[in-house]
Structures are given as C-alpha cells and as structure tokens.
Amino acid sequence: GENVGLHLPTLSVQEGDNSIINCAYSNSASDYFIWYKQESGKGPQFIIDIRSNMDKRQGQRVTVLLNKTVKHLSLQIAATQPGDSAVYFCAENPYGGSQGNLIFGKGTKLSVKP
Amino acid sequence: ETGVTQSPTHLIKTRGQQVTLRCSSQSGHNTVSWYQQALGQGPQFIFQYYREEENGRGNFPPRFSGLQFPNYSSELNVNALELDDSALYLCASSWTAAGVEGYTFGSGTRLTVV
C-alpha cells in the first residue's frame, strides 16, 4: 500500500496512552481548520474541525485546540489504540470553510505500540 | 450513497507522455477538487471544478488541466510528464454550499513517472 509516512516527524506512543499531535499553520487569515487521518493506501479522512471563534472543540476521543496568537493547532487523542496508527495532517482555509481550497501541513506519523 | 472513486489506482508512465486520471464524485456532490501529494508531504491543491468550469487553481503549470462532466465526474490531465510529477493524486468532492467542510476524498491514483 501507499507509504505516506516517509520522512515525516514520528510520534510513538503506547497503547492506552494519550497522544498529542501539533501543527503550526501558515496563514493568519485562516479561520477554519480541519484535522485529517491518512492510512496507507487511502485518502485523507476527516477527524474533527474548528473555527477561529473557538479555542477548543471535542469529539469522540479527540480534542482540537487552537491558539491563534501563535498560529498553532493541536490534536489530542485519548486512550490511543493501534487503529489510530496513521499519518495526521492539519489543514487550513481562509474562507470559513465555505469556499476555496485547503492548505495542508506537513503531517505527523503516529505509531501506536501494543 | 457511494463515496468518491478514482481510477486507475496505480499507473506507470514514461517521461514526456500524457496521462488522464478519473474521479467519480460522491452522490449529491457538484464540486470536484484535485490535489497532488508527493511522498512524505501533505496534499497540494491543483484546481477545483464547479459546473464544468475551473473555479480556482493552485501553483501548477498549464500542462495540468482538467474537465468536469455534466454528471459531476472529473478528469485530471497531465501533459509532457516529468519525473517530479510522480505522486499520489487525490480527488475530493463536495457540495458547493458546504465548501471544504463537506470534502470527501477518494483513495487516490499513484502515478509513477520513469
């Protein structure tokens, strides 16, 4: 299958631990952000999104934090499972998500040890 | 409801040749966007099609062109292939009103140029 994780920063965690993946975004005008998960041989899969009028949003086992002052996003995964192993990308959009395209970050490879 | 399907899944071409990649959008989606993902990188926006017209373009040369058909499916054409065109090409469809919020990605076409 596709090895999308070559040459990417890698985060290795033990099963059951919490994971934190960080992302610095580029455009101060961006006001909508998405975290994607990409497994080998697949396209990016939506995990969670957040708008710039929020600084935190929670989903099922995932939390996204946004710090607009330093243009930083983080994705927290609680009780990490082997199925969470993948490459994670943050993406930004300067139109509130209503139009345009996404600008993707470089990605982080998450490896979960059983 | 069907997802986004791309064909072929893998392709090998010789430098200088031309290639056509295909994408069927998710049922109910009328906008198609194409991204190039080099190994170990995040996806980069190529262009978007809405109502059979190009509706935004990234920093790619004119030898990258596309089409959208009345059924909202799309093609990506690349002429005069170069070695650096080797990448995973991703198609994402969405409903215009949803913009990038409603993006659904296909699994991609892996193009290798030799």
XYZ file of N, CA and C in Angstrom:
684
model
N 0.814 -1.197 0.000
C 0.000 0.000 0.000
C 0.856 1.258 0.000
N 0.237 2.401 0.037
C 0.949 3.667 0.000
C 1.708 3.885 1.300
N 2.948 4.324 1.227
C 3.657 4.711 2.442
C 3.695 6.224 2.475
N 2.645 6.810 3.038
C 2.592 8.261 3.075
C 3.447 8.815 4.200
N 4.023 7.942 5.033
C 4.715 8.426 6.221
C 6.200 8.621 6.075
N 6.762 8.391 4.873
C 8.201 8.534 4.714
C 8.663 9.949 5.029
N 9.754 10.080 5.783
C 10.406 11.348 6.076
C 9.559 12.296 6.921
N 8.474 11.810 7.512
C 7.658 12.677 8.338
C 8.096 12.588 9.794
N 7.831 13.661 10.579
C 8.026 13.536 12.028
C 7.171 12.380 12.542
N 7.721 11.645 13.488
C 7.020 10.476 14.008
C 6.801 10.618 15.498
N 5.588 10.245 15.922
C 5.240 10.196 17.335
C 4.928 8.750 17.663
N 5.643 8.193 18.618
C 5.433 6.815 19.004
C 4.852 6.778 20.419
N 3.694 6.130 20.579
C 3.045 6.079 21.889
C 2.648 4.647 22.211
N 2.450 4.389 23.501
C 1.993 3.083 23.966
C 0.474 3.041 23.887
N -0.050 1.898 23.516
C -1.498 1.725 23.502
C -2.098 2.111 24.847
N -3.143 2.901 24.784
C -3.812 3.336 26.016
C -3.373 4.703 26.503
N -2.192 5.145 26.053
C -1.736 6.485 26.433
C -2.471 7.529 25.601
N -2.347 8.790 26.034
C -2.896 9.892 25.241
C -1.826 10.388 24.258
N -2.268 10.833 23.092
C -1.355 11.358 22.062
C -1.662 12.833 21.837
N -0.601 13.591 21.594
C -0.780 14.999 21.226
C 0.026 15.255 19.962
N -0.655 15.679 18.925
C -0.005 15.989 17.657
C -0.136 17.486 17.419
N 0.963 18.127 17.086
C 0.991 19.576 16.933
C 1.127 19.999 15.481
N 0.671 21.216 15.216
C 0.720 21.753 13.854
C 0.821 23.272 13.924
N 1.755 23.841 13.162
C 1.841 25.286 13.014
C 1.239 25.637 11.660
N 0.238 26.494 11.641
C -0.355 26.854 10.358
C 0.249 28.154 9.833
N 0.013 28.397 8.544
C 0.814 29.426 7.874
C 0.118 30.778 7.703
N -1.206 30.773 7.550
C -1.914 31.979 7.130
C -2.724 32.569 8.288
N -2.348 33.772 8.713
C -3.055 34.388 9.843
C -4.512 34.695 9.507
N -4.854 34.713 8.203
C -6.242 34.971 7.800
C -7.104 33.707 7.851
N -6.486 32.551 8.051
C -7.255 31.302 8.073
C -8.201 31.288 9.254
N -9.438 30.874 8.997
C -10.428 30.897 10.070
C -11.195 29.587 10.184
N -10.724 28.569 9.487
C -11.352 27.259 9.574
C -10.255 26.211 9.423
N -10.275 25.226 10.306
C -9.198 24.253 10.369
C -9.762 22.848 10.505
N -9.071 21.907 9.871
C -9.504 20.508 9.911
C -8.296 19.630 10.224
N -8.532 18.588 10.997
C -7.549 17.513 11.170
C -8.004 16.309 10.351
N -7.039 15.746 9.595
C -7.290 14.560 8.796
C -6.384 13.423 9.245
N -6.886 12.206 9.066
C -6.111 10.985 9.301
C -5.930 10.302 7.952
N -4.711 9.879 7.639
C -4.484 9.196 6.372
C -3.754 7.881 6.624
N -4.432 6.808 6.302
C -3.844 5.473 6.419
C -3.255 5.059 5.075
N -2.348 4.103 5.133
C -1.707 3.630 3.897
C -2.738 3.166 2.889
N -2.597 3.653 1.658
C -3.493 3.225 0.595
C -4.828 3.927 0.573
N -5.000 4.933 1.432
C -6.290 5.640 1.493
C -6.104 7.140 1.386
N -7.198 7.816 1.067
C -7.178 9.262 1.065
C -7.377 9.809 2.468
N -7.174 11.107 2.662
C -7.385 11.719 3.986
C -8.828 11.535 4.463
N -8.958 11.246 5.738
C -10.270 11.023 6.355
C -10.492 12.089 7.424
N -11.628 12.767 7.365
C -11.970 13.829 8.320
C -12.006 13.283 9.747
N -11.373 14.046 10.673
C -11.451 13.671 12.094
C -12.292 14.694 12.847
N -11.856 15.950 12.794
C -12.529 16.989 13.552
C -12.162 18.341 12.963
N -13.048 19.324 13.107
C -12.755 20.665 12.620
C -12.982 21.696 13.726
N -12.518 22.920 13.479
C -12.709 24.006 14.438
C -12.666 25.333 13.701
N -13.484 26.264 14.136
C -13.477 27.603 13.567
C -12.689 28.534 14.467
N -12.292 29.670 13.907
C -11.384 30.551 14.634
C -12.057 31.271 15.801
N -13.383 31.193 15.884
C -14.056 31.825 17.025
C -14.111 30.889 18.236
N -13.451 29.741 18.111
C -13.367 28.781 19.202
C -11.899 28.509 19.487
N -11.597 28.085 20.725
C -10.224 27.673 21.004
C -10.127 26.192 21.373
N -11.291 25.548 21.469
C -11.280 24.121 21.808
C -12.558 23.474 21.272
N -12.405 22.267 20.777
C -13.583 21.510 20.343
C -13.315 20.045 20.594
N -14.342 19.369 21.106
C -14.162 17.963 21.452
C -15.040 17.077 20.602
N -14.477 15.910 20.244
C -15.249 14.889 19.564
C -15.144 13.606 20.371
N -15.389 12.502 19.695
C -15.263 11.225 20.390
C -13.790 10.848 20.495
N -13.226 10.861 21.638
C -11.821 10.542 21.953
C -10.831 11.553 21.386
N -11.274 12.567 20.672
C -10.369 13.569 20.115
C -10.763 14.967 20.561
N -9.726 15.806 20.720
C -9.918 17.206 21.077
C -8.983 18.028 20.214
N -9.478 19.122 19.662
C -8.623 20.032 18.920
C -8.524 21.338 19.701
N -7.302 21.843 19.817
C -7.046 23.118 20.469
C -6.475 24.087 19.446
N -6.927 25.319 19.486
C -6.472 26.348 18.548
C -5.922 27.531 19.314
N -4.707 27.932 18.995
C -4.093 29.127 19.567
C -3.768 30.066 18.415
N -4.659 31.042 18.212
C -4.496 31.954 17.067
C -3.328 32.907 17.248
N -2.977 33.183 18.487
C -1.897 34.134 18.764
C -0.583 33.640 18.171
N -0.344 32.336 18.308
C 0.909 31.774 17.790
C 0.669 30.872 16.582
N -0.531 30.919 16.030
C -0.879 30.125 14.845
C -0.547 28.650 15.042
N -1.145 28.070 16.073
C -0.833 26.696 16.452
C -2.112 25.904 16.702
N -2.108 24.689 16.183
C -3.198 23.734 16.387
C -2.633 22.493 17.044
N -3.449 21.850 17.856
C -3.040 20.541 18.336
C -4.234 19.588 18.312
N -3.924 18.327 18.138
C -4.919 17.256 18.159
C -4.560 16.329 19.302
N -5.487 16.146 20.204
C -5.281 15.237 21.319
C -6.159 14.010 21.104
N -5.548 12.840 21.199
C -6.272 11.573 21.072
C -6.188 10.860 22.410
N -7.325 10.595 22.999
C -7.362 9.920 24.291
C -7.328 8.406 24.106
N -6.652 7.729 25.033
C -6.607 6.255 25.042
C -6.295 5.721 23.652
N -5.131 6.097 23.151
C -4.737 5.753 21.784
C -4.770 4.248 21.549
N -5.282 3.872 20.384
C -5.437 2.468 20.028
C -4.597 2.139 18.795
N -4.252 0.872 18.579
C -3.467 0.512 17.385
C -4.105 1.000 16.087
N -5.430 1.054 16.038
C -6.123 1.550 14.845
C -5.939 3.027 14.592
N -5.367 3.737 15.549
C -5.084 5.170 15.371
C -3.772 5.388 14.625
N -2.992 4.332 14.433
C -1.724 4.460 13.709
C -1.996 4.926 12.290
N -1.400 6.053 11.920
C -1.652 6.671 10.613
C -0.815 7.940 10.541
N -0.930 8.649 9.434
C -0.346 9.980 9.307
C -1.460 11.000 9.517
N -1.196 12.002 10.330
C -2.181 13.023 10.659
C -1.760 14.372 10.075
N -2.699 15.008 9.383
C -2.457 16.310 8.768
C -3.422 17.343 9.332
N -2.909 18.541 9.577
C -3.805 19.661 9.801
C -3.982 20.388 8.470
N -5.108 21.028 8.283
C -5.375 21.775 7.063
C -6.102 23.057 7.434
N -5.866 24.138 6.683
C -6.465 25.431 6.977
C -7.173 25.993 5.749
N -8.136 26.856 6.014
C -8.900 27.505 4.945
C -9.226 28.928 5.397
N -8.964 29.933 4.537
C -9.206 31.323 4.945
C -10.602 31.849 4.644
N -11.526 30.959 4.302
C -12.867 31.422 3.932
C -13.949 30.832 4.816
N -13.575 30.471 6.013
C -14.555 29.899 6.922
C -15.041 28.541 6.498
N -14.360 27.957 5.528
C -14.746 26.635 5.052
C -15.796 26.658 3.962
N -16.291 27.836 3.632
C -17.424 27.901 2.701
C -17.010 27.845 1.240
N -15.739 28.018 0.960
C -15.272 28.005 -0.423
C -13.755 27.815 -0.432
N -13.228 27.766 -1.641
C -11.780 27.717 -1.777
C -11.211 26.333 -1.574
N -9.952 26.295 -1.212
C -9.260 25.031 -1.066
C -8.634 24.942 0.312
N -8.096 23.787 0.602
C -7.406 23.553 1.864
C -5.905 23.635 1.660
N -5.231 24.210 2.655
C -3.769 24.232 2.691
C -3.351 23.252 3.772
N -2.626 22.211 3.367
C -2.254 21.152 4.300
C -0.880 21.408 4.912
N -0.730 20.980 6.151
C 0.561 20.964 6.799
C 1.364 19.744 6.362
N 2.540 19.582 6.956
C 3.461 18.530 6.523
C 3.074 17.137 7.014
N 2.369 17.040 8.111
C 1.943 15.737 8.597
C 2.827 15.172 9.678
N 2.229 14.364 10.536
C 2.933 13.641 11.599
C 2.491 12.196 11.562
N 3.471 11.295 11.620
C 3.153 9.869 11.623
C 2.995 9.405 13.065
N 1.838 8.850 13.391
C 1.576 8.320 14.721
C 1.729 6.811 14.682
N 2.589 6.291 15.550
C 2.811 4.854 15.646
C 2.414 4.406 17.046
N 1.483 3.462 17.149
C 0.969 3.006 18.433
C 1.518 1.621 18.720
N 2.226 1.505 19.833
C 2.815 0.221 20.217
C 1.840 -0.551 21.105
N 1.556 -1.810 20.741
C 0.594 -2.590 21.546
C 1.184 -3.017 22.884
N -25.522 5.460 -0.680
C -24.691 6.605 -1.073
C -23.273 6.108 -1.340
N -22.716 6.416 -2.533
C -21.374 5.947 -2.850
C -20.393 7.044 -2.516
N -19.160 6.646 -2.231
C -18.120 7.614 -1.947
C -17.454 8.068 -3.221
N -16.283 8.698 -3.079
C -15.508 9.173 -4.213
C -14.658 8.021 -4.733
N -14.745 7.745 -6.016
C -13.930 6.671 -6.591
C -12.979 7.243 -7.631
N -11.750 6.749 -7.616
C -10.734 7.210 -8.547
C -10.185 6.025 -9.327
N -9.835 6.297 -10.590
C -9.226 5.245 -11.405
C -8.185 5.851 -12.331
N -7.147 5.080 -12.661
C -6.814 3.792 -12.052
C -6.215 4.003 -10.655
N -5.942 2.926 -9.949
C -5.335 3.061 -8.620
C -3.830 3.269 -8.737
N -3.228 2.635 -9.715
C -1.787 2.789 -9.944
C -1.536 2.924 -11.441
N -0.465 3.663 -11.752
C -0.155 3.908 -13.156
C 1.334 4.195 -13.281
N 1.967 3.626 -14.304
C 3.366 3.926 -14.590
C 3.448 4.505 -15.996
N 4.082 5.671 -16.098
C 4.216 6.353 -17.385
C 5.674 6.741 -17.591
N 5.999 6.994 -18.865
C 7.347 7.421 -19.223
C 7.392 8.941 -19.336
N 8.500 9.512 -18.947
C 8.700 10.959 -19.068
C 8.346 11.427 -20.481
N 7.605 12.544 -20.546
C 7.180 13.087 -21.837
C 5.794 12.643 -22.284
N 5.294 11.534 -21.700
C 3.965 11.060 -22.062
C 2.875 11.913 -21.428
N 1.642 11.582 -21.777
C 0.478 12.264 -21.222
C -0.341 11.250 -20.423
N -1.054 11.743 -19.398
C -1.849 10.835 -18.574
C -3.205 11.469 -18.254
N -4.214 10.634 -18.128
C -5.548 11.074 -17.707
C -5.984 10.261 -16.503
N -6.341 10.957 -15.444
C -6.838 10.324 -14.231
C -8.310 10.689 -14.078
N -9.073 9.771 -13.490
C -10.524 9.952 -13.427
C -11.047 9.907 -12.002
N -12.137 10.637 -11.810
C -12.734 10.748 -10.481
C -14.254 10.797 -10.610
N -14.928 9.934 -9.858
C -16.389 9.995 -9.767
C -16.738 10.577 -8.409
N -17.490 11.663 -8.414
C -17.780 12.348 -7.161
C -18.827 11.589 -6.355
N -18.871 11.903 -5.074
C -19.875 11.292 -4.202
C -21.259 11.757 -4.634
N -22.220 10.859 -4.491
C -23.595 11.177 -4.836
C -24.051 12.471 -4.150
N -24.596 13.403 -4.938
C -25.090 14.664 -4.378
C -24.066 15.775 -4.367
N -22.811 15.455 -4.685
C -21.757 16.479 -4.708
C -21.590 17.043 -6.102
N -21.409 18.382 -6.214
C -21.292 19.005 -7.530
C -19.954 19.704 -7.762
N -19.060 19.626 -6.801
C -17.760 20.304 -6.903
C -16.656 19.268 -6.717
N -15.647 19.348 -7.591
C -14.531 18.401 -7.513
C -13.218 19.179 -7.413
N -12.374 18.778 -6.498
C -11.061 19.395 -6.328
C -9.996 18.324 -6.466
N -8.879 18.704 -7.056
C -7.759 17.772 -7.245
C -6.550 18.245 -6.442
N -5.868 17.280 -5.834
C -4.675 17.559 -5.036
C -3.557 16.607 -5.469
N -2.319 17.100 -5.376
C -1.135 16.267 -5.602
C -0.431 16.047 -4.267
N -0.124 14.806 -3.961
C 0.574 14.504 -2.712
C 1.865 13.764 -3.025
N 2.982 14.470 -2.909
C 4.293 13.844 -3.073
C 4.590 12.995 -1.844
N 5.459 12.030 -1.992
C 5.786 11.109 -0.904
C 6.314 11.879 0.301
N 5.700 11.652 1.453
C 6.151 12.294 2.669
C 5.715 13.738 2.832
N 4.774 14.185 2.000
C 4.294 15.567 2.054
C 2.775 15.589 2.231
N 2.268 16.783 2.575
C 0.828 16.955 2.605
C 0.299 17.214 1.199
N -0.988 16.995 0.981
C -1.569 17.265 -0.341
C -1.468 18.737 -0.711
N -1.244 19.001 -2.004
C -1.195 20.377 -2.517
C -2.311 20.562 -3.545
N -3.031 21.660 -3.424
C -4.182 21.972 -4.283
C -3.719 22.221 -5.709
N -4.375 21.503 -6.665
C -4.096 21.720 -8.083
C -5.143 22.663 -8.668
N -6.409 22.225 -8.651
C -7.519 23.074 -9.093
C -8.849 22.476 -8.653
N -9.894 23.285 -8.854
C -11.244 22.885 -8.477
C -12.179 23.120 -9.663
N -13.178 22.256 -9.814
C -14.167 22.405 -10.866
C -15.566 22.463 -10.277
N -16.350 23.412 -10.786
C -17.742 23.583 -10.379
C -18.530 23.941 -11.628
N -19.618 23.245 -11.860
C -20.451 23.469 -13.049
C -19.614 23.458 -14.324
N -18.737 22.501 -14.381
C -17.909 22.231 -15.572
C -16.890 23.330 -15.889
N -16.692 24.250 -14.956
C -15.713 25.325 -15.153
C -14.651 25.269 -14.052
N -13.425 25.653 -14.391
C -12.386 25.741 -13.373
C -12.741 26.872 -12.408
N -12.659 26.577 -11.127
C -13.115 27.509 -10.093
C -12.034 27.707 -9.043
N -10.831 27.971 -9.489
C -9.722 28.143 -8.573
C -8.590 27.218 -8.968
N -7.363 27.708 -8.858
C -6.210 26.949 -9.290
C -5.044 27.223 -8.363
N -4.286 26.200 -8.061
C -3.077 26.344 -7.264
C -1.875 26.640 -8.148
N -0.700 26.521 -7.577
C 0.531 26.876 -8.278
C 1.058 25.709 -9.119
N 0.294 25.360 -10.142
C 0.674 24.283 -11.049
C 0.684 24.807 -12.474
N 1.623 24.304 -13.314
C 1.745 24.813 -14.694
C 0.551 24.406 -15.547
N 0.393 25.061 -16.701
C -0.753 24.802 -17.593
C -0.815 23.381 -18.133
N 0.310 22.626 -18.072
C 0.232 21.260 -18.565
C -0.623 20.370 -17.655
N -1.012 20.912 -16.508
C -2.020 20.262 -15.660
C -3.377 20.885 -16.027
N -4.262 20.077 -16.556
C -5.574 20.590 -16.950
C -6.648 19.606 -16.515
N -7.889 20.078 -16.561
C -8.959 19.208 -16.099
C -10.250 19.424 -16.854
N -11.183 18.541 -16.554
C -12.529 18.632 -17.094
C -13.502 18.199 -16.021
N -14.710 18.765 -16.079
C -15.795 18.227 -15.275
C -16.959 17.977 -16.206
N -17.647 16.875 -16.009
C -18.732 16.462 -16.885
C -20.086 16.772 -16.245
N -21.168 16.743 -17.051
C -22.497 17.070 -16.504
C -22.905 16.204 -15.313
N -22.370 14.995 -15.204
C -22.696 14.150 -14.051
C -21.766 14.431 -12.870
N -20.963 15.501 -12.973
C -20.049 15.995 -11.937
C -18.772 15.169 -11.797
N -18.612 14.107 -12.568
C -17.335 13.400 -12.547
C -16.275 14.290 -13.186
N -15.024 13.923 -13.017
C -13.948 14.821 -13.447
C -12.749 14.033 -13.942
N -11.948 14.693 -14.752
C -10.674 14.155 -15.210
C -9.563 15.144 -14.914
N -8.394 14.617 -14.599
C -7.171 15.396 -14.485
C -6.244 14.914 -15.598
N -5.786 15.839 -16.420
C -4.860 15.522 -17.489
C -3.516 16.184 -17.227
N -2.460 15.432 -17.420
C -1.121 15.996 -17.283
C -0.352 15.678 -18.561
N 0.121 16.730 -19.230
C 0.904 16.569 -20.457
C 2.394 16.646 -20.150
N 3.182 16.127 -21.098
C 4.648 16.239 -21.005
C 5.128 15.877 -19.605
N 4.820 14.661 -19.187
C 5.130 14.226 -17.825
C 6.610 14.383 -17.489
N 6.841 14.832 -16.253
C 8.192 14.963 -15.715
C 8.338 14.001 -14.539
N 9.606 13.673 -14.211
C 9.843 12.745 -13.104
C 9.202 13.250 -11.807
N 9.232 14.575 -11.595
C 8.679 15.161 -10.370
C 7.153 15.093 -10.295
N 6.520 14.674 -11.379
C 5.065 14.509 -11.343
C 4.678 13.214 -10.634
N 5.658 12.379 -10.325
C 5.383 11.144 -9.593
C 4.810 11.508 -8.228
N 3.603 11.037 -7.949
C 2.916 11.419 -6.725
C 1.610 10.655 -6.624
N 0.940 10.841 -5.485
C -0.429 10.356 -5.299
C -1.366 11.503 -5.655
N -2.268 11.277 -6.580
C -3.218 12.315 -6.994
C -4.568 12.014 -6.359
N -5.039 12.971 -5.578
C -6.267 12.812 -4.807
C -7.368 13.692 -5.381
N -8.547 13.143 -5.407
C -9.731 13.882 -5.807
C -10.621 14.019 -4.576
N -11.212 15.197 -4.400
C -12.153 15.410 -3.303
C -13.415 16.025 -3.879
N -14.560 15.526 -3.482
C -15.804 16.136 -3.937
C -16.521 16.766 -2.752
N -17.356 17.738 -3.077
C -18.124 18.421 -2.036
C -19.374 19.043 -2.654
N -20.301 19.408 -1.803
C -21.473 20.167 -2.227
C -21.123 21.635 -2.045
N -21.310 22.430 -3.061
C -20.833 23.809 -3.092
C -21.127 24.568 -1.809
N -22.346 24.460 -1.341
C -22.719 25.206 -0.139
C -21.910 24.769 1.067
N -21.451 23.530 1.045
C -20.686 23.021 2.187
C -19.225 23.397 2.074
N -18.778 23.725 0.874
C -17.386 24.099 0.682
C -16.445 23.010 1.137
N -15.372 23.389 1.743
C -14.373 22.403 2.172
C -14.845 21.626 3.395
N -15.905 22.105 4.055
C -16.411 21.356 5.198
C -16.891 19.980 4.789
N -17.444 19.917 3.592
C -18.019 18.649 3.163
C -17.106 17.806 2.303
N -15.822 18.134 2.274
C -14.871 17.388 1.440
C -14.905 15.895 1.754
N -15.005 15.090 0.685
C -14.810 13.654 0.803
C -13.719 13.277 -0.184
N -12.658 12.683 0.314
C -11.532 12.313 -0.541
C -11.670 10.893 -1.049
N -11.178 10.690 -2.286
C -11.016 9.344 -2.794
C -9.701 8.762 -2.288
N -9.424 7.522 -2.673
C -8.196 6.858 -2.222
C -6.988 7.203 -3.079
N -7.215 7.898 -4.194
C -6.103 8.397 -4.975
C -5.636 7.484 -6.089
N -4.869 8.082 -6.990
C -4.169 7.357 -8.050
C -2.681 7.586 -7.843
N -1.935 6.495 -7.695
C -0.470 6.598 -7.549
C 0.143 6.605 -8.937
N 0.723 7.746 -9.341
C 1.377 7.891 -10.640
C 2.887 7.829 -10.453
N 3.518 6.959 -11.202
C 4.971 6.873 -11.210
C 5.459 7.209 -12.609
N 6.347 8.183 -12.697
C 6.918 8.581 -13.984
C 8.376 8.117 -14.012
N 8.701 7.345 -15.050
C 10.060 6.784 -15.139
C 10.790 7.305 -16.384
